[in-house]
Coordinates of N, CA, C and O in Angstrom, one line a residue:
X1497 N -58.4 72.3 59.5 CA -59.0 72.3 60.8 C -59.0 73.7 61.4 O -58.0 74.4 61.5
X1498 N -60.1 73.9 61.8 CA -60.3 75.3 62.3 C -60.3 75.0 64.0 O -60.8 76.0 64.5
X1499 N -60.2 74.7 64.4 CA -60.1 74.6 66.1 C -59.1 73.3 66.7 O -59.2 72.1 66.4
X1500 N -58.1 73.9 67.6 CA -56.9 73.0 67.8 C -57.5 72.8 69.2 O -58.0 73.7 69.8
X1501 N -57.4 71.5 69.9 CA -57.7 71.8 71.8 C -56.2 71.5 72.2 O -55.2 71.0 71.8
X1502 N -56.6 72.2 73.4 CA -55.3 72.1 74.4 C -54.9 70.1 74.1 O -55.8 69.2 74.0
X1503 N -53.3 70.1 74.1 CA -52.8 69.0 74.1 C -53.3 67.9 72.7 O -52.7 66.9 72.4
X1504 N -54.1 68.4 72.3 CA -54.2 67.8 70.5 C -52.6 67.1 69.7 O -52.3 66.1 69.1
X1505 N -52.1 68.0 69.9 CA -51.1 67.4 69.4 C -49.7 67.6 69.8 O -48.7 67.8 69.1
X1506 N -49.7 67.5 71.3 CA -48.6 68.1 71.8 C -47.4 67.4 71.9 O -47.8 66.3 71.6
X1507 N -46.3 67.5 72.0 CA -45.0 66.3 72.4 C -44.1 66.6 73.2 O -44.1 67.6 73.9
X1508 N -42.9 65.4 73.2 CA -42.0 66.0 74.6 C -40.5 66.7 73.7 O -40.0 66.0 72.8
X1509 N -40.0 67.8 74.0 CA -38.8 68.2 73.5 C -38.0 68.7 74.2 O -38.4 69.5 75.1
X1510 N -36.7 68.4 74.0 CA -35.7 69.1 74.7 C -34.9 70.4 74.0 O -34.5 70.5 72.8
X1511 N -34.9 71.5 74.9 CA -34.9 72.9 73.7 C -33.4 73.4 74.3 O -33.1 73.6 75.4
X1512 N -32.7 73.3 73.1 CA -31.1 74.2 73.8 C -30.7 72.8 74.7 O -30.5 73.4 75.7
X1513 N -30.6 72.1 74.8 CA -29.6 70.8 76.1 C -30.0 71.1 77.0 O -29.5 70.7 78.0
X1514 N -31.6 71.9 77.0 CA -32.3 72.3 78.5 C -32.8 70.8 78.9 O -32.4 69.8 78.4
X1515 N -34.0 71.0 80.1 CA -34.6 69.8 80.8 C -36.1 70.0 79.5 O -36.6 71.0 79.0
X1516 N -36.3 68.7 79.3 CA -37.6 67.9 78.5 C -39.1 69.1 79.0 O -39.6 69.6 80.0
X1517 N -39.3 69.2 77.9 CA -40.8 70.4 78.0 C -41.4 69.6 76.7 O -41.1 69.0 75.7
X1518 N -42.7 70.3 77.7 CA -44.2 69.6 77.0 C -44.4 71.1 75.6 O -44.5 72.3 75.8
X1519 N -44.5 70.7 74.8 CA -44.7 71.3 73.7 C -45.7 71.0 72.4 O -45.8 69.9 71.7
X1520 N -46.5 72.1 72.2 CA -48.0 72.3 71.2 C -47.2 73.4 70.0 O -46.6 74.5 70.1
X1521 N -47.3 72.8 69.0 CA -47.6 74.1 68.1 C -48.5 74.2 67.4 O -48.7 73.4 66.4
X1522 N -49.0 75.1 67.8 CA -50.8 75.2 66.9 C -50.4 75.6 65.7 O -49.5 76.4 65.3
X1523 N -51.5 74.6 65.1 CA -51.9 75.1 63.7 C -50.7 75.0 62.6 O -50.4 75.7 61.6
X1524 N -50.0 73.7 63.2 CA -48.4 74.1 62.6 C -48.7 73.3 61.3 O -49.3 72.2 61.3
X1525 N -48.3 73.9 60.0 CA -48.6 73.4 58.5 C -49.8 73.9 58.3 O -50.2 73.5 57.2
X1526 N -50.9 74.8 59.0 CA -52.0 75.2 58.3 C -52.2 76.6 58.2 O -52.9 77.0 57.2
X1527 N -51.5 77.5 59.1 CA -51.5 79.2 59.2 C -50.4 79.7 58.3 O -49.3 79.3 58.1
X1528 N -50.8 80.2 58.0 CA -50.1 81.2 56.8 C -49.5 82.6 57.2 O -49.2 83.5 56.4
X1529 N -49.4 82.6 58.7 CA -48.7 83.5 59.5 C -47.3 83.2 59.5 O -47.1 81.9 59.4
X1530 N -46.2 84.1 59.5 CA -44.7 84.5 59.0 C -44.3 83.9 60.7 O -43.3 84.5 61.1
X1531 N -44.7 83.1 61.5 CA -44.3 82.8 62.9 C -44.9 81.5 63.4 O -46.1 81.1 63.1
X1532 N -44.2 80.9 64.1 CA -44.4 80.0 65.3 C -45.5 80.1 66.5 O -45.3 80.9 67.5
X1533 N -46.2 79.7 66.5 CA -47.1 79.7 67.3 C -47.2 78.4 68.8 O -47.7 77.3 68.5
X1534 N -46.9 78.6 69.7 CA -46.5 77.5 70.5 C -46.5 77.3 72.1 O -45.7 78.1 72.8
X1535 N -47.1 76.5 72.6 CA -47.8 76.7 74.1 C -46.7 75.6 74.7 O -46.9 74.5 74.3
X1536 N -45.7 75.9 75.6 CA -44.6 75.1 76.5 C -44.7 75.2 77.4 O -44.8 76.3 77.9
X1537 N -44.7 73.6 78.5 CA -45.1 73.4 79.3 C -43.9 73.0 80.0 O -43.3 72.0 79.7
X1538 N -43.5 74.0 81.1 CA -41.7 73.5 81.5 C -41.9 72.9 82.9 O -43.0 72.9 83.4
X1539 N -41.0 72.4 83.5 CA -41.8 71.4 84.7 C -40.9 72.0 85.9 O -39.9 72.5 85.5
X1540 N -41.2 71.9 87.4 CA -40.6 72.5 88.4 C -39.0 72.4 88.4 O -38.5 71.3 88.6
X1541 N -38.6 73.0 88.3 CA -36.6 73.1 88.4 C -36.5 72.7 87.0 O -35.7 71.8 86.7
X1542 N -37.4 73.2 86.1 CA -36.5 72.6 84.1 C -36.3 73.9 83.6 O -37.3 74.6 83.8
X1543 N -35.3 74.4 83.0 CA -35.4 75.1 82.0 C -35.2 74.8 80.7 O -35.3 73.6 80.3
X1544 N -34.9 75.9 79.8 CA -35.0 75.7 78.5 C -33.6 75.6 77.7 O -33.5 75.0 76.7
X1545 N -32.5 76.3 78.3 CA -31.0 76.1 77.9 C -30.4 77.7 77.5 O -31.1 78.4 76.8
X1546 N -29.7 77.9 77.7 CA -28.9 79.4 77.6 C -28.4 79.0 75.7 O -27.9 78.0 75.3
X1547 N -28.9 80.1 75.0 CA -28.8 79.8 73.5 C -29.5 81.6 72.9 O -30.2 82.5 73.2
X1548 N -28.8 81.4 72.1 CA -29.0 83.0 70.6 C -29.5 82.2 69.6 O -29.3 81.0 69.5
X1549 N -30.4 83.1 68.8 CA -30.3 83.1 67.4 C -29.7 84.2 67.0 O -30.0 85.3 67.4
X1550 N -28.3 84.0 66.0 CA -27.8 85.4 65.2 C -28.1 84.7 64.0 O -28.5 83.6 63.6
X1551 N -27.5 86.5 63.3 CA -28.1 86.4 62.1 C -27.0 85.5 61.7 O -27.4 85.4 60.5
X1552 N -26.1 84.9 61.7 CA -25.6 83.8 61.3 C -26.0 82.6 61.2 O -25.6 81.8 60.3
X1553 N -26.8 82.3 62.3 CA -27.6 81.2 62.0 C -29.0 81.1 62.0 O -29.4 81.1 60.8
X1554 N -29.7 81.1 62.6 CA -31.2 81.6 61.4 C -31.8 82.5 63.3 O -31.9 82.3 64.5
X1555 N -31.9 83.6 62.3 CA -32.0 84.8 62.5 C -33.7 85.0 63.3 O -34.6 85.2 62.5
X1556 N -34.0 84.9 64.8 CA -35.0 84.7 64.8 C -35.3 85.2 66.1 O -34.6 84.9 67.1
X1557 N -36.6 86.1 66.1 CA -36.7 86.5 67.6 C -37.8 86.4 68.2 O -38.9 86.4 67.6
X1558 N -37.6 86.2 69.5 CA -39.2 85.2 70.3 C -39.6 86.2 71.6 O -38.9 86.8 72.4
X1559 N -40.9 86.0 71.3 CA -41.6 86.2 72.5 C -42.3 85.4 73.4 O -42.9 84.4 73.1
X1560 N -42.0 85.9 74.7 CA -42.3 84.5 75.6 C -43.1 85.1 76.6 O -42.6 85.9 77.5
X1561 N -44.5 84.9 76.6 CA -45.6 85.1 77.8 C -45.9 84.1 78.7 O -46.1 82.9 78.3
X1562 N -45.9 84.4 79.6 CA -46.3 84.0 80.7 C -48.1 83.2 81.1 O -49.0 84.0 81.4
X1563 N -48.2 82.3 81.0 CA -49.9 81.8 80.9 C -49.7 81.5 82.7 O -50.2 82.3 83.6
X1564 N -49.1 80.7 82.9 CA -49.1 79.9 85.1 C -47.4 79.4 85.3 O -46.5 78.8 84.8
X1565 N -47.9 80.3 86.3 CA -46.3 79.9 87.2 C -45.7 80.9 87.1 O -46.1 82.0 86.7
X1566 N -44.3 80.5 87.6 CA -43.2 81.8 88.1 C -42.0 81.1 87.0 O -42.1 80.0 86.5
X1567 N -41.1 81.8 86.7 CA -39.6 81.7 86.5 C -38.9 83.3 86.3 O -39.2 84.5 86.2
X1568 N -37.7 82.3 86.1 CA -36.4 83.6 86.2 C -35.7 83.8 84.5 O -34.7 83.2 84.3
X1569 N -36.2 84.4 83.5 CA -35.5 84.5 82.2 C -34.3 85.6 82.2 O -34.4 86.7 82.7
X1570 N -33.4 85.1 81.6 CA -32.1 85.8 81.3 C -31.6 86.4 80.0 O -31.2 85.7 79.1
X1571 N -31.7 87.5 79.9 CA -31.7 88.2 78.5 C -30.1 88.6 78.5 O -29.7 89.5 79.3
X1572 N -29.2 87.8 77.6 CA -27.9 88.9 77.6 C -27.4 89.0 79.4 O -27.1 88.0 80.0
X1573 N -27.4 90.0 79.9 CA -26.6 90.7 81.0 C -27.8 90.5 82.4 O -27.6 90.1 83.5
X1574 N -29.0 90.8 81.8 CA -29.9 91.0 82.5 C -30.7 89.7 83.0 O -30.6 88.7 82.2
X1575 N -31.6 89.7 84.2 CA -32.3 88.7 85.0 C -33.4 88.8 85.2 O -33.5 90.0 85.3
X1576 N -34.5 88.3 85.3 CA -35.8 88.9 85.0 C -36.6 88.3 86.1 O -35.5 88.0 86.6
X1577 N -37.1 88.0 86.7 CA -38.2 87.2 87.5 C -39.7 87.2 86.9 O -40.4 88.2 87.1
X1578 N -40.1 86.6 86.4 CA -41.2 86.6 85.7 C -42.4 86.1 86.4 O -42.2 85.6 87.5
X1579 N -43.8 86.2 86.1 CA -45.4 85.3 86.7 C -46.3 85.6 85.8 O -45.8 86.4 85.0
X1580 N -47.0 85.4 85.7 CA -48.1 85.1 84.9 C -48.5 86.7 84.4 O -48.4 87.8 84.9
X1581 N -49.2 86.2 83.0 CA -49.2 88.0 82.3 C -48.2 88.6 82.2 O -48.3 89.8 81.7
X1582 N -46.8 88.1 82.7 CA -45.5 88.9 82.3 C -45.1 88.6 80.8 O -46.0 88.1 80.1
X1583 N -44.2 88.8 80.3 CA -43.8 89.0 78.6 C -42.8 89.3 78.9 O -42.6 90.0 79.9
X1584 N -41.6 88.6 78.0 CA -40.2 88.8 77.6 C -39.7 88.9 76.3 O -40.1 87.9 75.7
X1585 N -38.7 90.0 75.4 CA -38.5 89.7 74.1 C -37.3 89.1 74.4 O -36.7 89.2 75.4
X1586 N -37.0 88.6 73.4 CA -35.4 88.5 72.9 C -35.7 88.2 71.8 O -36.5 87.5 71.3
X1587 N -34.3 89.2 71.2 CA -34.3 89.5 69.7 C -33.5 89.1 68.8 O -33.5 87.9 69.0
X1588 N -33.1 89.2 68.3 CA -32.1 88.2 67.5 C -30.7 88.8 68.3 O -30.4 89.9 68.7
X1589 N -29.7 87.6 68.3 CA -28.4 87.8 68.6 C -28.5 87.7 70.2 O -27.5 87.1 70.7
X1590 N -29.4 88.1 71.0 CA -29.4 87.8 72.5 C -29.2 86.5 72.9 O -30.0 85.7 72.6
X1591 N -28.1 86.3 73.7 CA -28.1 85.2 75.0 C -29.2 85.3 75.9 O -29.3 86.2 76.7
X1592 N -30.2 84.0 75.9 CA -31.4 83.6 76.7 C -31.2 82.5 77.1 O -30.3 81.8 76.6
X1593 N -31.9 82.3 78.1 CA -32.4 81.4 79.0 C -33.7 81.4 79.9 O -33.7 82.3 80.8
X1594 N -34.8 80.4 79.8 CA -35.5 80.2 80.5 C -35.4 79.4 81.5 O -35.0 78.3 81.2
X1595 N -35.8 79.8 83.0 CA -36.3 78.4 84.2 C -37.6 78.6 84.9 O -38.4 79.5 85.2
X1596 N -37.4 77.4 85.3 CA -39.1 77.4 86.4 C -38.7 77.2 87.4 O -38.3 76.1 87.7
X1597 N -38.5 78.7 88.7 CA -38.5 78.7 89.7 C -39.5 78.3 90.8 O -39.2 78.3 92.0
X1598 N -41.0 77.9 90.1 CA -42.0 77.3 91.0 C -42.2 76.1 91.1 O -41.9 75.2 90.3
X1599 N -43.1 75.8 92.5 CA -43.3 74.2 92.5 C -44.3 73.7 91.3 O -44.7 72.6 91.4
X1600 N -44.7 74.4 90.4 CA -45.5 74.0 89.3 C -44.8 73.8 88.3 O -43.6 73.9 88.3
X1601 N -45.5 73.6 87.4 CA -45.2 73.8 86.0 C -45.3 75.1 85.5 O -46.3 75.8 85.8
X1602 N -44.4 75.7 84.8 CA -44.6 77.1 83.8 C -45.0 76.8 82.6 O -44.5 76.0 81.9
X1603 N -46.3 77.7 82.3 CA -47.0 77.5 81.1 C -47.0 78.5 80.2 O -47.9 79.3 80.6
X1604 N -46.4 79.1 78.9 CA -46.0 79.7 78.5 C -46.4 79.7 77.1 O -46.5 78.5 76.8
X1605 N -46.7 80.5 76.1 CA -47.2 80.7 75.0 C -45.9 81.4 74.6 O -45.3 82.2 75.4
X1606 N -45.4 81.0 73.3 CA -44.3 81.4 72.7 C -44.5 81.8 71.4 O -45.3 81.1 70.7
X1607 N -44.0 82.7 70.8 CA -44.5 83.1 69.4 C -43.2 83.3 68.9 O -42.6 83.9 69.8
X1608 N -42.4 83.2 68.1 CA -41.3 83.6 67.3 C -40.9 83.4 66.1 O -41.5 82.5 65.5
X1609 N -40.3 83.8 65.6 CA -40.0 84.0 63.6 C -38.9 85.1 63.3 O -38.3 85.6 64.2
X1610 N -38.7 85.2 61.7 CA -37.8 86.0 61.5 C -38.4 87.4 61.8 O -39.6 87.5 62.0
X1611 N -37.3 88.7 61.7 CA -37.7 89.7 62.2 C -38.1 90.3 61.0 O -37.5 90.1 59.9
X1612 N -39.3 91.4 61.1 CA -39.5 92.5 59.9 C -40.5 92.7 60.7 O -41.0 92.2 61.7
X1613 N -40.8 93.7 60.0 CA -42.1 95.3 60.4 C -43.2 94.5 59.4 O -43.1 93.8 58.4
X1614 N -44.3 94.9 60.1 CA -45.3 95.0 59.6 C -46.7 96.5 60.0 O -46.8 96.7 61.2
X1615 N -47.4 97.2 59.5 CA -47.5 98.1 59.7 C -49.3 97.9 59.8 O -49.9 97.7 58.8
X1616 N -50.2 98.1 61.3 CA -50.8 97.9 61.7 C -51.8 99.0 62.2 O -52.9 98.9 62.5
X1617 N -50.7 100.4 62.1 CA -51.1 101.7 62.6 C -52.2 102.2 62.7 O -52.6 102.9 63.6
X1618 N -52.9 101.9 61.6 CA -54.7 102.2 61.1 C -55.9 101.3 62.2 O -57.1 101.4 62.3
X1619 N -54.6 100.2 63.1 CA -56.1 99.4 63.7 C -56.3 100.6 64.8 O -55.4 101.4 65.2
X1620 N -57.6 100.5 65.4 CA -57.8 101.4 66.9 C -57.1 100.5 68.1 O -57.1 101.0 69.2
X1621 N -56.4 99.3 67.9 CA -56.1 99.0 68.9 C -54.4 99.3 68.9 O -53.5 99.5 69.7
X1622 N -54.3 99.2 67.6 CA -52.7 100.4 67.3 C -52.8 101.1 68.2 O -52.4 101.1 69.4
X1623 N -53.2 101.8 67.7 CA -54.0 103.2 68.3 C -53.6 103.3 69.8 O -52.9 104.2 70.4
X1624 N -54.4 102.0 70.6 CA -54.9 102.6 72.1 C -53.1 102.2 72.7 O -52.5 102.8 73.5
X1625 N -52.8 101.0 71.9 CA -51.3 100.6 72.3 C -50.4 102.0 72.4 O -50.0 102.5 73.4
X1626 N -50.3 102.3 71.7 CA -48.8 103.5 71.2 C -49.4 104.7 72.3 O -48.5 105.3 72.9
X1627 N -50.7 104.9 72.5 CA -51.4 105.8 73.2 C -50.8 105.5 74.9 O -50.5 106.3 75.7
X1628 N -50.9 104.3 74.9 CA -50.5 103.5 76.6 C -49.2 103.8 77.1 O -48.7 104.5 78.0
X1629 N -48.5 102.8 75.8 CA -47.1 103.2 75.7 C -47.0 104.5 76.1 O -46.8 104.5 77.3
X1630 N -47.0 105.8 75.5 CA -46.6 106.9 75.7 C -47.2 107.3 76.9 O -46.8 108.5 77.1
X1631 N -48.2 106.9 77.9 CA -48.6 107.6 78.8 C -47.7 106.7 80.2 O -47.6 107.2 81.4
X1632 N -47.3 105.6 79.9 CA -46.3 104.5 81.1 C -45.4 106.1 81.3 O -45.4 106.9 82.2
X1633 N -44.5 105.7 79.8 CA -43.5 106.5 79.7 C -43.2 107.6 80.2 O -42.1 107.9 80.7
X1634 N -44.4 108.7 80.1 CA -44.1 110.1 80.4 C -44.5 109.9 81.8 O -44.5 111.1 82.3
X1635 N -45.0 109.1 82.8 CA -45.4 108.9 84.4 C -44.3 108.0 84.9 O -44.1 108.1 86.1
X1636 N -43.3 107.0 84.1 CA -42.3 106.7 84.7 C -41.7 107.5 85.5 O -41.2 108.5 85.1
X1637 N -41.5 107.2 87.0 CA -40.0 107.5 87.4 C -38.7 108.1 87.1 O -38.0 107.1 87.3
X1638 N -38.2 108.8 86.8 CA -36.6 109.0 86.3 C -35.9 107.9 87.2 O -34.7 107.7 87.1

């Protein structure tokens, strides 16, 4: 199947001993991508549960964007306030936690897998990334 729709095959799961979220993972048994692909739907006052992956137990680091709504993610030490179009990593071994600080639902696209490099450099959109990156950087603030 080449085209998944929203809610095709979604279900209810509870992640980490957090509160019950609406959960899709596309394309799951047919992509031959080294990652999880996965759209979670967390509901007003639910989070997802304070939890690591180390490399002791399977070793895996996630990214978590922001599609609708607000929440507060916790990486390790740090607190984040997140909304829509924001992005969070955590990498392997980090203490995380997600919540939904709005009266909505937070809708979130999640991608995660084991860690390794893959080398991309030659695309132009490499390119314009590492180019961005380095211009945030040198107009940062001290």
């Amino acid at each position: 199947m080449m085209l998944e729709r929203s809610g095709d095959h979604d279900f209810g799961y509870e992640l980490h001993e957090g509160s019950p979220v609406r959960i899709q993972w596309h394309f799951y048994g047919q992509s031959e991508l080294p990652v999880a692909v996965q759209t979670w739907e967390i509901p007003a006052g639910g989070f997802e549960g304070m939890h690591a992956h180390t490399e002791n137990d399977i070793p895996l680091e996630e990214i978590y964007i922001v599609i609708e709504g607000t929440g507060c993610m916790r990486v390790d030490d740090e607190t984040f306030d997140i909304a829509t179009g924001d992005s969070v990593l955590a990498r392997v071994g980090t203490s995380h936690d997600l919540r939904n600080t709005g009266n909505g639902p937070l809708k979130l696209l999640v991608v995660w897998g084991n860690p390794g490099t893959a080398d991309y450099s030659n695309f132009g959109s490499a390119k314009l990334a590492q180019a961005a990156r380095a211009t945030f950087s040198a107009n940062r603030p001290a």
